[in-house]
Structures are given as structure tokens and as C-alpha cells.
Coordinates of C-alpha atoms and ligand atoms in Angstrom, one line a residue:
M785 CA 93.5 91.8 137.9
S786 CA 90.9 92.3 135.2
L787 CA 91.4 90.3 132.0
N788 CA 88.2 91.6 130.4
F789 CA 89.2 92.5 126.9
E790 CA 86.3 94.9 126.4
F791 CA 86.6 98.4 125.2
T792 CA 84.6 101.1 127.1
P793 CA 81.5 102.5 125.5
E794 CA 83.5 105.7 124.6
Q795 CA 86.2 103.6 123.0
K796 CA 83.6 101.6 121.0
M797 CA 82.1 104.9 119.8
L798 CA 85.5 106.1 118.7
E799 CA 86.1 102.8 116.8
D800 CA 82.7 103.0 115.2
S801 CA 83.1 106.6 114.0
I802 CA 86.6 105.9 112.5
W803 CA 85.4 102.7 110.9
R804 CA 82.4 104.4 109.3
W805 CA 84.8 107.0 107.9
A806 CA 87.5 104.6 106.7
S807 CA 85.0 102.1 105.1
T808 CA 83.0 104.8 103.3
W809 CA 85.4 107.6 102.6
L810 CA 88.8 105.9 102.3
E811 CA 88.1 102.4 101.0
P812 CA 86.4 103.4 97.7
Q813 CA 89.5 105.5 96.7
M814 CA 92.2 103.0 97.7
E815 CA 92.7 101.0 94.6
K816 CA 93.3 104.0 92.4
L817 CA 95.4 105.9 95.0
Y818 CA 97.5 102.8 95.5
E819 CA 98.2 102.4 91.8
E820 CA 99.2 106.1 91.6
D821 CA 101.0 106.1 94.9
Q822 CA 99.2 109.2 96.1
M823 CA 98.1 110.0 99.6
P824 CA 94.5 111.4 99.7
A825 CA 95.1 115.2 99.7
E826 CA 92.4 115.8 102.3
L827 CA 93.5 112.9 104.7
F828 CA 94.6 115.0 107.6
R829 CA 91.8 117.6 107.3
E830 CA 89.3 114.7 107.3
L831 CA 90.8 113.3 110.5
G832 CA 90.8 116.8 111.9
K833 CA 87.1 117.0 111.4
L834 CA 86.7 113.6 113.1
G835 CA 88.8 115.1 116.0
V836 CA 91.4 112.3 116.0
N837 CA 94.6 114.0 114.8
G838 CA 95.8 114.6 118.4
I839 CA 94.2 111.7 120.3
A840 CA 96.7 111.8 123.1
Y841 CA 97.3 115.6 123.2
E842 CA 95.7 117.8 125.8
E843 CA 92.4 119.4 124.9
K844 CA 93.9 123.0 125.2
Y845 CA 95.9 122.3 122.0
G846 CA 92.9 120.9 120.2
G847 CA 93.6 117.2 121.1
A848 CA 91.2 114.6 122.4
G849 CA 92.9 114.3 125.8
L850 CA 92.9 110.4 125.5
G851 CA 95.7 107.9 125.7
Y852 CA 97.8 105.4 123.8
V853 CA 95.1 102.7 123.9
E854 CA 92.8 105.0 122.0
T855 CA 95.7 106.0 119.6
L856 CA 96.3 102.3 118.9
L857 CA 92.6 101.7 118.4
V858 CA 92.4 104.5 115.8
Y859 CA 95.5 103.2 113.9
E860 CA 94.1 99.7 114.0
T861 CA 90.8 100.9 112.6
I862 CA 92.5 102.9 109.8
G863 CA 94.7 99.8 109.2
R864 CA 91.7 97.6 108.5
V865 CA 91.4 99.7 105.3
S866 CA 94.9 100.9 104.7
N867 CA 98.0 99.8 106.6
A868 CA 100.0 102.4 104.7
L869 CA 97.7 105.3 105.6
G870 CA 97.6 104.1 109.2
M871 CA 101.4 104.5 109.1
T872 CA 101.3 107.9 107.5
V873 CA 98.9 109.1 110.2
G874 CA 101.0 107.6 112.9
A875 CA 104.2 109.1 111.5
S876 CA 102.7 112.6 111.7
Q877 CA 100.6 112.4 114.9
T878 CA 102.7 110.1 117.1
L879 CA 106.3 110.0 115.8
C880 CA 106.5 113.7 115.1
F881 CA 103.9 115.8 116.9
D882 CA 103.4 113.7 120.0
N883 CA 107.2 113.6 120.5
F884 CA 107.3 117.4 120.0
R885 CA 104.4 117.8 122.5
R886 CA 106.4 115.9 125.1
N887 CA 109.5 118.0 124.7
A888 CA 108.8 121.5 123.4
S889 CA 108.1 124.7 125.3
E890 CA 104.6 125.8 126.1
V891 CA 104.9 128.7 123.6
Q892 CA 106.0 126.3 120.8
K893 CA 103.3 123.8 121.6
S894 CA 100.5 126.5 121.6
E895 CA 101.8 127.7 118.2
I896 CA 102.1 124.3 116.4
L897 CA 99.8 121.7 118.0
P898 CA 96.5 123.3 117.1
K899 CA 97.5 123.3 113.5
A900 CA 98.5 119.6 113.7
C901 CA 95.1 118.8 115.3
S902 CA 93.1 120.6 112.6
G903 CA 95.1 118.8 109.9
Q904 CA 96.7 122.0 108.5
Y905 CA 100.2 120.7 109.4
I906 CA 101.5 117.3 108.4
G907 CA 104.5 116.1 110.3
C908 CA 107.5 113.8 109.8
L909 CA 110.3 112.4 111.9
G910 CA 113.9 112.1 110.8
I911 CA 116.1 109.5 112.5
T912 CA 117.4 107.2 109.7
E913 CA 120.2 108.2 107.4
P914 CA 121.6 106.5 104.3
N915 CA 124.5 105.0 106.3
A916 CA 122.8 104.9 109.7
G917 CA 119.7 102.7 109.9
S918 CA 119.7 100.1 112.7
D919 CA 122.8 101.9 114.1
A920 CA 120.8 105.1 114.5
M921 CA 123.4 106.5 116.9
G922 CA 125.9 106.4 114.1
M923 CA 124.1 109.3 112.4
T924 CA 126.4 111.9 110.8
T925 CA 124.0 114.8 110.3
K926 CA 125.7 117.7 112.1
A927 CA 124.4 120.8 113.7
V928 CA 127.0 123.5 114.3
K929 CA 126.2 126.6 116.4
R930 CA 126.8 129.9 114.7
G931 CA 125.5 132.9 116.7
D932 CA 121.9 132.4 117.6
H933 CA 121.5 129.7 114.8
Y934 CA 122.5 126.2 114.1
I935 CA 123.8 125.3 110.6
I936 CA 122.7 121.8 109.7
N937 CA 124.3 119.5 107.1
G938 CA 123.4 115.9 106.4
S939 CA 120.6 113.7 105.1
K940 CA 117.8 111.6 106.4
T941 CA 116.2 108.7 104.4
F942 CA 113.0 106.7 104.3
I943 CA 111.2 109.6 106.0
T944 CA 107.5 109.0 106.0
N945 CA 105.5 112.1 104.9
A946 CA 108.6 114.1 104.1
P947 CA 107.4 114.7 100.5
V948 CA 104.1 116.3 101.8
G949 CA 105.3 117.5 105.2
D950 CA 105.0 120.9 106.7
F951 CA 106.9 120.2 109.9
M952 CA 109.9 118.0 110.8
L953 CA 111.4 116.7 114.0
F954 CA 114.9 115.4 113.5
Y955 CA 118.1 114.5 115.3
A956 CA 121.6 115.7 114.6
K957 CA 125.0 115.5 116.2
T958 CA 125.8 118.7 118.2
D959 CA 128.9 117.1 119.9
P960 CA 130.1 114.3 117.6
E961 CA 133.0 113.4 120.0
R962 CA 130.4 112.3 122.6
G963 CA 128.8 109.7 120.4
P964 CA 125.1 109.0 121.4
H965 CA 125.5 111.7 124.2
G966 CA 126.2 114.4 121.6
I967 CA 122.8 114.1 119.8
S968 CA 120.1 116.8 120.0
A969 CA 116.6 117.1 118.7
F970 CA 115.4 119.9 116.5
F971 CA 112.3 120.9 114.7
I972 CA 111.6 123.0 111.6
L973 CA 108.7 124.4 109.8
I974 CA 109.8 123.3 106.3
K975 CA 108.5 126.4 104.4
D976 CA 110.5 128.7 106.7
V977 CA 113.9 127.2 106.1
K978 CA 116.4 127.4 103.2
G979 CA 118.7 124.5 102.4
F980 CA 116.0 121.7 102.8
S981 CA 115.2 119.5 99.8
C982 CA 113.3 116.2 99.5
E983 CA 113.1 113.5 96.8
K984 CA 110.3 111.0 96.8
I985 CA 111.3 107.4 97.1
K986 CA 109.5 104.8 95.0
K987 CA 108.3 101.8 97.0
W988 CA 106.6 98.5 96.0
G989 CA 104.5 98.5 99.2
M990 CA 103.1 101.0 101.6
R991 CA 102.1 103.0 98.5
T992 CA 99.9 106.1 99.3
S993 CA 102.2 106.7 102.3
P994 CA 104.8 109.2 100.9
T995 CA 108.4 108.5 101.7
G996 CA 111.3 110.8 101.1
L997 CA 115.1 111.3 101.1
V998 CA 115.7 114.6 102.8
T999 CA 118.9 116.7 102.4
F1000 CA 120.0 119.5 104.7
E1001 CA 122.5 121.8 103.0
D1002 CA 123.7 124.6 105.2
M1003 CA 120.2 124.8 106.6
E1004 CA 119.9 127.6 109.2
V1005 CA 117.8 126.7 112.2
P1006 CA 117.1 129.2 115.0
E1007 CA 118.5 128.0 118.4
E1008 CA 115.1 128.0 120.0
N1009 CA 114.1 125.1 117.6
L1010 CA 116.4 122.8 119.6
I1011 CA 114.1 120.9 121.9
G1012 CA 114.6 118.9 125.1
G1013 CA 118.0 120.5 125.8
L1014 CA 121.4 120.4 124.2
N1015 CA 122.8 116.8 123.8
R1016 CA 119.6 115.3 125.3
G1017 CA 118.4 113.8 122.0
V1018 CA 118.9 110.1 122.9
A1019 CA 116.3 110.1 125.7
I1020 CA 113.8 111.8 123.4
L1021 CA 114.6 109.4 120.6
T1022 CA 114.3 106.2 122.6
S1023 CA 111.2 107.2 124.5
G1024 CA 109.6 108.2 121.3
L1025 CA 110.4 104.8 119.8
C1026 CA 108.5 103.2 122.6
T1027 CA 105.2 104.9 121.9
E1028 CA 106.0 104.6 118.1
R1029 CA 106.3 100.8 118.3
I1030 CA 103.2 100.4 120.5
T1031 CA 100.9 102.6 118.5
L1032 CA 102.2 101.5 115.0
S1033 CA 101.4 97.9 116.0
G1034 CA 97.9 99.0 115.3
C1035 CA 98.5 99.3 111.6
S1036 CA 99.6 95.7 111.4
L1037 CA 96.8 94.7 113.7
G1038 CA 94.1 96.3 111.6
S1039 CA 95.6 94.7 108.5
Q1040 CA 95.6 91.3 110.2
R1041 CA 92.0 91.8 111.1
A1042 CA 91.1 92.7 107.5
C1043 CA 93.0 89.7 106.1
L1044 CA 91.0 87.4 108.5
E1045 CA 87.6 89.1 107.8
L1046 CA 88.1 89.2 104.0
S1047 CA 89.4 85.6 103.9
L1048 CA 86.5 84.3 106.0
K1049 CA 84.0 86.0 103.6
Y1050 CA 85.8 84.8 100.5
A1051 CA 86.2 81.2 101.8
K1052 CA 82.5 81.0 102.5
E1053 CA 81.5 82.4 99.1
R1054 CA 84.1 80.7 96.8
V1055 CA 82.9 77.3 95.6
Q1056 CA 85.2 74.7 94.2
F1057 CA 84.6 70.9 93.8
G1058 CA 80.9 71.8 94.5
K1059 CA 81.6 73.1 98.0
P1060 CA 82.7 76.4 99.6
I1061 CA 86.5 76.3 100.0
A1062 CA 85.9 77.0 103.7
S1063 CA 84.9 73.4 104.0
F1064 CA 88.4 72.2 103.2
Q1065 CA 90.6 71.5 106.2
M1066 CA 93.7 73.1 104.7
I1067 CA 91.8 76.4 104.3
Q1068 CA 90.4 76.0 107.8
E1069 CA 93.9 75.6 109.2
K1070 CA 94.9 78.9 107.6
L1071 CA 91.9 80.7 109.0
A1072 CA 92.5 79.2 112.5
N1073 CA 96.1 80.3 112.4
M1074 CA 95.1 83.8 111.2
Y1075 CA 92.7 84.2 114.1
T1076 CA 95.2 83.0 116.6
R1077 CA 97.9 85.4 115.3
Y1078 CA 95.4 88.3 115.5
A1079 CA 94.2 87.5 119.0
S1080 CA 97.7 87.1 120.4
S1081 CA 98.9 90.3 118.6
K1082 CA 96.0 92.2 119.9
W1083 CA 96.8 91.1 123.4
M1084 CA 100.4 92.2 123.2
A1085 CA 99.7 95.6 121.6
Y1086 CA 96.8 96.6 123.8
S1087 CA 98.5 95.4 127.0
A1088 CA 101.6 97.5 126.1
A1089 CA 99.5 100.5 125.4
S1090 CA 97.5 100.1 128.5
Y1091 CA 100.7 99.7 130.6
C1092 CA 102.1 102.9 128.9
D1093 CA 98.9 104.8 129.8
S1094 CA 99.2 103.7 133.4
L1095 CA 102.7 105.2 133.8
D1096 CA 103.1 108.7 135.4
H1097 CA 104.7 110.3 132.3
K1098 CA 103.3 107.7 129.9
T1099 CA 106.9 107.2 128.6
G1100 CA 109.6 104.6 128.3
G1101 CA 113.0 104.3 126.8
K1102 CA 116.2 102.3 127.4
G1103 CA 116.2 100.5 130.7
T1104 CA 112.4 100.4 131.2
D1105 CA 109.8 97.6 131.0
L1106 CA 108.0 99.6 128.4
D1107 CA 111.0 99.4 126.0
R1108 CA 110.8 95.5 126.1
M1109 CA 107.0 95.5 125.8
A1110 CA 106.9 98.0 122.9
A1111 CA 109.6 96.1 121.0
A1112 CA 107.8 92.7 121.6
S1113 CA 104.5 94.2 120.5
L1114 CA 105.7 95.3 117.1
L1115 CA 107.9 92.3 116.7
H1116 CA 104.9 89.9 117.2
C1117 CA 102.4 92.0 115.3
G1118 CA 104.8 92.4 112.4
E1119 CA 105.8 88.8 112.1
M1120 CA 102.3 87.5 112.6
G1121 CA 100.9 90.0 110.2
T1122 CA 103.4 89.0 107.4
Q1123 CA 102.3 85.3 107.8
S1124 CA 98.6 86.1 107.8
A1125 CA 98.9 88.3 104.7
L1126 CA 100.6 85.4 102.9
D1127 CA 97.8 83.0 104.0
A1128 CA 95.1 85.5 103.0
V1129 CA 96.5 85.8 99.4
Q1130 CA 96.7 82.0 99.3
I1131 CA 93.0 81.6 100.3
H1132 CA 92.0 84.1 97.6
G1133 CA 93.9 82.1 94.9
G1134 CA 94.5 84.1 91.7
Y1135 CA 92.2 86.8 92.8
G1136 CA 94.5 87.5 95.7
Y1137 CA 97.2 88.3 93.2
C1138 CA 95.1 91.1 91.5
Q1139 CA 95.1 94.7 92.4
E1140 CA 91.3 94.9 92.4
Y1141 CA 91.3 92.9 95.7
A1142 CA 92.3 94.7 98.8
I1143 CA 94.2 91.6 100.0
S1144 CA 97.0 92.4 97.5
R1145 CA 97.6 95.8 99.3
H1146 CA 97.6 94.2 102.7
Y1147 CA 100.2 91.7 101.5
L1148 CA 102.5 94.3 100.0
D1149 CA 102.2 96.7 103.0
Q1150 CA 102.5 94.2 105.8
K1151 CA 106.2 93.3 105.1
L1152 CA 107.2 96.8 106.2
W1153 CA 106.4 95.9 109.8
D1154 CA 109.4 93.5 109.9
I1155 CA 111.6 96.4 109.0
G1156 CA 110.3 99.9 110.0
A1157 CA 110.6 101.4 113.5
G1158 CA 113.6 99.1 114.1
T1159 CA 113.8 95.7 112.3
S1160 CA 112.7 92.4 113.9
E1161 CA 116.4 91.7 114.6
I1162 CA 116.9 95.0 116.4
R1163 CA 113.6 94.5 118.4
R1164 CA 114.9 91.0 119.5
T1165 CA 118.1 92.7 120.6
I1166 CA 116.2 95.2 122.7
I1167 CA 114.0 92.5 124.2
A1168 CA 117.0 90.4 125.2
R1169 CA 118.9 93.5 126.5
E1170 CA 116.0 94.4 128.8
L1171 CA 115.5 90.7 129.9
L1172 CA 119.1 90.5 130.9
R1173 CA 118.9 93.7 133.0
D1174 CA 119.6 93.0 136.7
E1175 CA 116.3 94.4 137.8
F1176 CA 114.2 92.3 135.5
R1177 CA 111.5 90.1 137.2
S1178 CA 109.4 88.0 135.0
G1179 CA 105.6 88.6 135.1
R1180 CA 104.9 91.5 132.9
Ligands
FAD863 C1 108.5 102.6 104.2 C2 109.4 103.0 105.3 C3 109.1 104.0 106.1 C4 110.0 104.5 107.1 N1 109.7 105.6 107.8 C5 110.7 106.2 108.6 C6 110.5 107.5 109.2 O1 109.5 108.1 109.1 N2 111.6 108.0 109.9 C7 112.8 107.4 110.0 O2 113.7 107.9 110.7 N3 113.0 106.1 109.5 C8 112.0 105.6 108.7 N4 112.2 104.3 108.1 C9 113.5 103.7 108.3 C10 113.5 102.4 109.1 O3 113.3 102.6 110.4 C11 114.8 101.7 108.8 O4 114.7 101.2 107.4 C12 115.2 100.5 109.7 O5 115.5 101.1 111.0 C13 116.3 99.7 109.2 O6 117.4 100.4 108.8 P1 118.1 100.1 107.4 O7 117.0 100.1 106.4 O8 119.2 101.1 107.2 O9 118.6 98.6 107.5 P2 120.1 98.2 108.1 O10 120.3 98.8 109.5 O11 121.1 98.4 107.1 O12 119.8 96.6 108.3 C14 120.0 95.7 107.2 C15 119.8 94.3 107.8 O13 120.8 94.0 108.8 C16 120.2 93.7 110.1 N5 121.0 94.2 111.2 C17 121.5 95.4 111.4 N6 122.2 95.5 112.5 C18 122.0 94.3 113.1 C19 122.4 93.7 114.4 N7 123.1 94.4 115.3 N8 122.1 92.4 114.7 C20 121.4 91.7 113.8 N9 121.0 92.2 112.6 C21 121.3 93.4 112.3 C22 118.8 94.3 110.0 O14 117.9 93.8 111.0 C23 118.4 94.1 108.6 O15 117.9 92.8 108.4 C24 111.3 103.8 107.2 C25 111.6 102.7 106.4 C26 110.7 102.3 105.4 C27 111.1 101.2 104.5

């Protein structure tokens, strides 16, 4: 067993190039964009130039042919500047297009994925509905077969990137009588369908990451846009949630790292009572706690990503060790991140409460990770379910 927590030289180069881009291109725009709640228009094209839109996709589609460790590393590095944009990138590249890559036909992948990698297409994933959040299987969006088309009616809410999206992967009931076993996965190119509408949702955090309420009204979708097989949506959905929880842990992780780094710098510079505030033990306690939370979060997220990369199909889902590890990773990163963002604001005093300081954005964004991709309560439910499985042996 190797417990060496070092990245390879290639991974370090990847981190350095993303950090250079995020700290020089993204950071200077963030205060204004956050106030206006605008995603940088060129975000995905920029990432396309850097070659990181399809980190885990095969090179034949324009991807980098790497794994989920590298995906996590990229989202962590973007998250050091913007938790929200880390999420937006993850929603497109992992939740939407990576899930599509793992389930669509060769022809469909060759058509769509190169455009995702170049940044021409932005993707979004639709699971949540106004009345079906944690109880995702209770979704009521219906797809009814008519000739060689499906007619879709229903709505999806809180959909990251929907207001700016070109492509959507979503789930609908194709056999409502069968409950979770009557769910199928579909995709659409938004400009090609009629009966799709989207309303932007105003949020107090995660600003710059566009969120929408989507309505499908008699939306006609060709039958070949059904992916993974009729009524096979649950396996796609739950395995997708595994890689989603692991890689999106990176957004919280990057933000935790930024909170620690910015707080260390500020605590050394800010003088009160004739001394840097870093000399006060109550400030040191917060810094020590922030470091410990970051170090433990990093271990949980990267060990889950590395385990995922070691699996034959790099996939999990209900009844797998990866399901437990993925839920635990995001649970820990989210809760530790929320605490550290609070501590970081406190260390910055009144300045931490001002928009000019990046800490205020980390604070507002971080709370989402107790909620999005399944709430903390649902993640605990999943962890307990997998622990109580007969085959569970402690150790991983
Ligand atoms: C900014 C943002 C971006 C998002 N992006 C996407 C996206 O791209 N695609 C997508 O499909 N969804 C997205 N979501 C939706 C997100 O996944 C849901 O908000 C989340 O799953 C919770 O659902 P809910 O909000 O309906 O809360 P509810 O399910 O109504 O839960 C309310 C409260 O009850 C608790 N609760 C519910 N059931 C149980 C239980 N069995 N035991 C204990 N407690 C329980 C919850 O933990 C929570 O505290 C996003 C949400 C936000 C806020």
C-alpha cells in the first residue's frame, strides 16, 4: 500500500496550468460577475483551449483520456477561485456529457462529444423536479411513445447551466406503474426541440453558475435520443451520481483551500493590539481547524476518485463500495467546507463581510455542498444503507 499523497509530474503540470488560467483570467472578473450573476461568456471555450473540457473522455472524441483523479484536481483548482464555476463546469462535463459518454451510441458520441470538448456545447443534467428532490424516483415527468417519437411533459428545477445550455440529459417516466424501474434517460439538443422553456432562478449563493427551472410541454423527442435502454434510467442515474459526488467534492475542496490560504495571509498581515492577529490563539485555533478539515477532505475525495479510476468500468451505483465512498466524500467535504468558510469570514472580521473580498463568495457558495447532489441527510442514508449491506467488510 502506498500512502504517498503526491501527484505525478503530469498531474502537477495540469494543476499548474489550470491555476495559472484561473488566477489570471478568472479571478480578476469574479467580483463584477458575481454581483451581476453572470457566467463568463467564454468560460467553456477557454477550457476547451486548455484541453480540459473532457478530461475523462477518450482522445478520439477530443478528450484528454485521463481519469476522475484528474477531473477532481481540475475542479479543485477552479474551486480555489470560484466554487460556483467549478460546479458549472462539473455540471456540464461530468454530470451531463460524461454520463452521456458512458451510455450513448458510438454515432451519438462522435457527433456530440467533440463539441463538448471544444466548448461549443454547454451541457446540463435534469433529475430534480419541483415536487421530487431527495425522492428523485418520485419524478412525474412523463415520456409517452408516439410512432418514432416520445412526447415529454413535466418540469425539472434547479438545473445548473439550463439557462445557457445547448444540450440536456434528463430522466422521465416511461412506465410510471413500475416506479423506479419505469424511468428512462433521454438527451436533447435544446435548439432542435419545440416545447422546451427555461426560467432563470435567482440565488443568493453560487452566483455566476446559471440555474434554471425547465418546462417540457408536449416536447417531441426522437426515439433514438433514449439512451441506455428503455426503463434502464435508474442505473444510469445512480452510477452518474457516484462520479458526480466524487468530482464535485473538488469544488468544495478548492474553496476550503482558498479559505485557508486567504485566511493565513490575512491573519499574518492584519495587526490589532500591536500584533498580527495570527498571534492570537483563538485565531490559530481556527486556522488549525481549517487545515485539518482540508487535509481530511482531500484524503476522502482523492481516495474515492482513485478507487473509482481503479475499477474496470470506473463506475458505481446502488450496492457498490463506490456509492458509500462517493456519498462520504461529498458529505465530509461539504460539511467541513461550510465550517471553514464561516471561520474564514470570522478571521477577516468586517472585511470578510464585504463583496470586495473573495472570502464572501466562498462563504455564500459553500453552503450549497450541504444540499446539492443529494443533501447531507440523503448522503448519510446512502452511507448507512451500504454499511448495512450483508457483503460489507470494513477497511475501505
Ligand atoms: C444551486 C443548485 C444547483 C443544483 N443543480 C442541479 C442540477 O444540475 N440538476 C439536478 O437535477 N438538480 C440540481 N439541484 C437540485 C438538488 O440536487 C436538490 O436541491 C437536492 O437533491 C434536494 O432536493 P430538494 O431541494 O427538493 O429538497 P427536499 O428533498 O425537499 O429536502 C428538504 C429537506 O428534507 C430533508 N429530507 C428529505 N428526505 C429526507 C429523508 N428521507 N431523511 C431525512 N431528511 C430528508 C433534506 O435533507 C432537506 O434537508 C441543484 C440545487 C441547487 C440549490
